[in-house]
Amino acid sequence: MKIAIIGAGAMGSLFGAYLSEGGNEVHLVDVWREHVDAINRDGLRIKEEDKERTVFLRALTDPGELGPQDLVVLFVKSYHTADAIKKCTNLLGQSIPVLTLQNGFGNAEIIYEIVGQRAKVIAGTTAHGATVLGPGIIRHAGRGETVIGNYGENNDKLVHDIAGEFNRCLLETRVSNNITGVIWGKLLVNVGINALTAICGVPNGKLLEIGGTRRLMQLLVSEGERVARARGVQLPYPDAWEKVQAVARATGSNRSSMLQDLERGRETEIDFINMAIVREGRKSGIPTPYNKFVSLLVKALEEKNKNRLW
Ligand code: NAD
């Protein structure tokens, strides 16, 4: 398959590498010139546990250099989704699939709005974890399942073929008939964990040990669960609070991506996580004061850190 990965940071590089090693013709597209140059010059270096390997594949900064693809995978941060997809419409043709495995809620909707008439949108989640260590080098921090499904329509042969290809390339993948539920299932976990770890500067597990954060977590998640039910979402587990606690325990020493983003003075994906609950709640008349409060607080910290205030 001809595959273009748009946003070749930690996750885009990881998926691109596996798909390329499986024999696909993969191009990595990223606006980060140093990273692109390092990959073209020395290959993409991947650290996995105590091993390191190099994968040779082509990277570029301008998607305009490529023609139509068989699959486009979007792996930019959510706040770059609209910009990134608008710049790569030349890669798309009637019924060419665009896959988003980004975190949060709203990416598939943005992609659909921009290219829905010209392309097929496939959405999902992945439990792989990765980080960028420097230009041309990433760490694969953890393996996990990827779940995909057609956005807004029934699954067809194409989505099963993509899952089959991912599995063949050692990216364990299944197709779900409840992809909205799967996305919301992961969203509620992020709603309970990410903003609070970022605001308090603690790893995931600490949230359960501190009385105040534990209570706030529960309030954020129960607002999110109420909104999900009002929006007609079927969550993939019976009890969201139980699920969030289990994930926080299992990932106790992890520092969430939102915490890392704030520490580095970067923008966070808060608009697609807690703020998404506020937006969706508004549509169904469900009040979401706790999610709104933490969203604004993260926004304030983003601004403070970015401008190095105080
Ligand atoms: P990242 O910051 O490492 O990579 C994003 C890349 O997109 C960057 O290299 C950036 O230069 C590039 N980019 C920005 N604008 C672009 C544009 N217009 N065109 C092309 N490239 C552009 O982020 P990541 O950690 O790989 O996360 C990507 C998405 O996957 C996020 O939604 C994240 O929440 C989700 N996710 C991450 C992990 C993880 O472990 N890192 C796990 C699951 C899901």
GROMACS .gro file of C-alpha atoms in nm, residues 72-226:
model
  155
   72VAL     CA    1  -0.346   0.864   0.483
   73VAL     CA    2  -0.281   0.841   0.858
   74LEU     CA    3  -0.311   1.160   1.061
   75PHE     CA    4  -0.092   1.177   1.372
   76VAL     CA    5  -0.052   1.549   1.444
   77LYS     CA    6  -0.164   1.684   1.783
   78SER     CA    7  -0.538   1.756   1.776
   79TYR     CA    8  -0.494   2.135   1.760
   80HIS     CA    9  -0.311   2.094   1.426
   81THR     CA   10  -0.568   1.858   1.269
   82ALA     CA   11  -0.755   2.116   1.061
   83ASP     CA   12  -0.440   2.282   0.931
   84ALA     CA   13  -0.267   1.951   0.850
   85ILE     CA   14  -0.561   1.793   0.665
   86LYS     CA   15  -0.622   2.109   0.458
   87LYS     CA   16  -0.262   2.094   0.336
   88CYS     CA   17  -0.278   1.737   0.211
   89THR     CA   18  -0.595   1.721   0.006
   90ASN     CA   19  -0.380   1.630  -0.300
   91LEU     CA   20  -0.314   1.291  -0.133
   92LEU     CA   21  -0.683   1.211  -0.134
   93GLY     CA   22  -0.921   1.081  -0.397
   94GLN     CA   23  -1.274   0.947  -0.391
   95SER     CA   24  -1.302   0.689  -0.109
   96ILE     CA   25  -0.933   0.706  -0.009
   97PRO     CA   26  -0.931   0.645   0.366
   98VAL     CA   27  -0.800   0.897   0.618
   99LEU     CA   28  -0.732   0.733   0.952
  100THR     CA   29  -0.709   0.922   1.281
  101LEU     CA   30  -0.584   0.750   1.597
  102GLN     CA   31  -0.532   1.082   1.777
  103ASN     CA   32  -0.645   1.129   2.135
  104GLY     CA   33  -0.947   1.327   2.243
  105PHE     CA   34  -1.282   1.392   2.084
  106GLY     CA   35  -1.337   1.600   1.770
  107ASN     CA   36  -1.062   1.497   1.526
  108ALA     CA   37  -1.277   1.269   1.310
  109GLU     CA   38  -1.545   1.541   1.303
  110ILE     CA   39  -1.295   1.804   1.183
  111ILE     CA   40  -1.153   1.572   0.916
  112TYR     CA   41  -1.502   1.477   0.800
  113GLU     CA   42  -1.604   1.840   0.773
  114ILE     CA   43  -1.299   1.923   0.558
  115VAL     CA   44  -1.267   1.616   0.333
  116GLY     CA   45  -1.573   1.399   0.409
  117GLN     CA   46  -1.710   1.441   0.058
  118ARG     CA   47  -1.377   1.347  -0.101
  119ALA     CA   48  -1.243   1.081   0.133
  120LYS     CA   49  -1.348   0.815   0.375
  121VAL     CA   50  -1.286   0.885   0.745
  122ILE     CA   51  -1.177   0.602   0.973
  123ALA     CA   52  -1.131   0.673   1.343
  124GLY     CA   53  -0.998   0.484   1.640
  125THR     CA   54  -0.766   0.460   1.935
  126THR     CA   55  -0.431   0.305   2.002
  127ALA     CA   56  -0.273   0.190   2.325
  128HIS     CA   57   0.083   0.210   2.192
  129GLY     CA   58   0.302   0.465   2.366
  130ALA     CA   59   0.596   0.653   2.215
  131THR     CA   60   0.807   0.964   2.266
  132VAL     CA   61   1.044   1.164   2.049
  133LEU     CA   62   1.398   1.163   2.189
  134GLY     CA   63   1.542   1.402   1.929
  135PRO     CA   64   1.552   1.457   1.552
  136GLY     CA   65   1.525   1.117   1.380
  137ILE     CA   66   1.499   0.915   1.701
  138ILE     CA   67   1.200   0.785   1.900
  139ARG     CA   68   1.136   0.553   2.193
  140HIS     CA   69   0.861   0.290   2.167
  141ALA     CA   70   0.754   0.296   2.532
  142GLY     CA   71   0.473   0.040   2.531
  143ARG     CA   72   0.271  -0.189   2.306
  144GLY     CA   73  -0.106  -0.214   2.301
  145GLU     CA   74  -0.411  -0.274   2.091
  146THR     CA   75  -0.533  -0.045   1.814
  147VAL     CA   76  -0.908  -0.031   1.746
  148ILE     CA   77  -1.057   0.120   1.429
  149GLY     CA   78  -1.397   0.168   1.266
  150ASN     CA   79  -1.562   0.375   0.994
  151TYR     CA   80  -1.671   0.718   1.112
  152GLY     CA   81  -2.047   0.764   1.093
  153GLU     CA   82  -2.121   0.458   0.880
  154ASN     CA   83  -2.110   0.080   0.895
  155ASN     CA   84  -1.778  -0.097   0.864
  156ASP     CA   85  -1.692  -0.224   0.519
  157LYS     CA   86  -1.426  -0.443   0.355
  158LEU     CA   87  -1.181  -0.150   0.335
  159VAL     CA   88  -1.165  -0.101   0.713
  160HIS     CA   89  -1.116  -0.477   0.763
  161ASP     CA   90  -0.840  -0.476   0.499
  162ILE     CA   91  -0.661  -0.193   0.679
  163ALA     CA   92  -0.686  -0.378   1.011
  164GLY     CA   93  -0.553  -0.691   0.835
  165GLU     CA   94  -0.258  -0.497   0.695
  166PHE     CA   95  -0.178  -0.342   1.036
  167ASN     CA   96  -0.187  -0.688   1.198
  168ARG     CA   97   0.042  -0.826   0.927
  169CYS     CA   98   0.284  -0.541   1.011
  170LEU     CA   99   0.276  -0.642   1.382
  171LEU     CA  100   0.047  -0.357   1.489
  172GLU     CA  101  -0.225  -0.555   1.670
  173THR     CA  102  -0.554  -0.412   1.541
  174ARG     CA  103  -0.924  -0.496   1.556
  175VAL     CA  104  -1.235  -0.345   1.397
  176SER     CA  105  -1.513  -0.224   1.629
  177ASN     CA  106  -1.878  -0.171   1.541
  178ASN     CA  107  -1.895   0.081   1.826
  179ILE     CA  108  -1.602   0.307   1.740
  180THR     CA  109  -1.766   0.616   1.892
  181GLY     CA  110  -1.799   0.424   2.219
  182VAL     CA  111  -1.435   0.315   2.201
  183ILE     CA  112  -1.319   0.675   2.143
  184TRP     CA  113  -1.533   0.805   2.431
  185GLY     CA  114  -1.408   0.519   2.647
  186LYS     CA  115  -1.051   0.644   2.607
  187LEU     CA  116  -1.164   1.007   2.626
  188LEU     CA  117  -1.313   0.962   2.975
  189VAL     CA  118  -0.987   0.807   3.098
  190ASN     CA  119  -0.797   1.110   2.968
  191VAL     CA  120  -1.064   1.343   3.114
  192GLY     CA  121  -1.003   1.197   3.460
  193ILE     CA  122  -0.623   1.184   3.447
  194ASN     CA  123  -0.455   1.430   3.208
  195ALA     CA  124  -0.558   1.777   3.324
  196LEU     CA  125  -0.521   1.698   3.696
  197THR     CA  126  -0.172   1.546   3.652
  198ALA     CA  127  -0.076   1.856   3.449
  199ILE     CA  128  -0.215   2.106   3.700
  200CYS     CA  129  -0.072   1.928   4.006
  201GLY     CA  130   0.257   1.821   3.843
  202VAL     CA  131   0.224   1.458   3.953
  203PRO     CA  132   0.239   1.115   3.783
  204ASN     CA  133  -0.091   0.935   3.715
  205GLY     CA  134  -0.095   0.711   4.025
  206LYS     CA  135  -0.057   1.002   4.271
  207LEU     CA  136  -0.402   1.130   4.177
  208LEU     CA  137  -0.558   0.837   4.361
  209GLU     CA  138  -0.340   0.884   4.671
  210ILE     CA  139  -0.423   1.252   4.729
  211GLY     CA  140  -0.777   1.292   4.868
  212GLY     CA  141  -0.849   1.619   4.683
  213THR     CA  142  -0.737   1.500   4.340
  214ARG     CA  143  -0.914   1.167   4.381
  215ARG     CA  144  -1.242   1.348   4.449
  216LEU     CA  145  -1.188   1.590   4.158
  217MET     CA  146  -1.109   1.299   3.926
  218GLN     CA  147  -1.438   1.138   4.019
  219LEU     CA  148  -1.630   1.463   3.958
  220LEU     CA  149  -1.468   1.516   3.614
  221VAL     CA  150  -1.537   1.158   3.509
  222SER     CA  151  -1.896   1.154   3.630
  223GLU     CA  152  -1.970   1.474   3.434
  224GLY     CA  153  -1.810   1.312   3.128
  225GLU     CA  154  -2.008   0.992   3.176
  226ARG     CA  155  -2.334   1.186   3.206
   0.00000   0.00000   0.00000
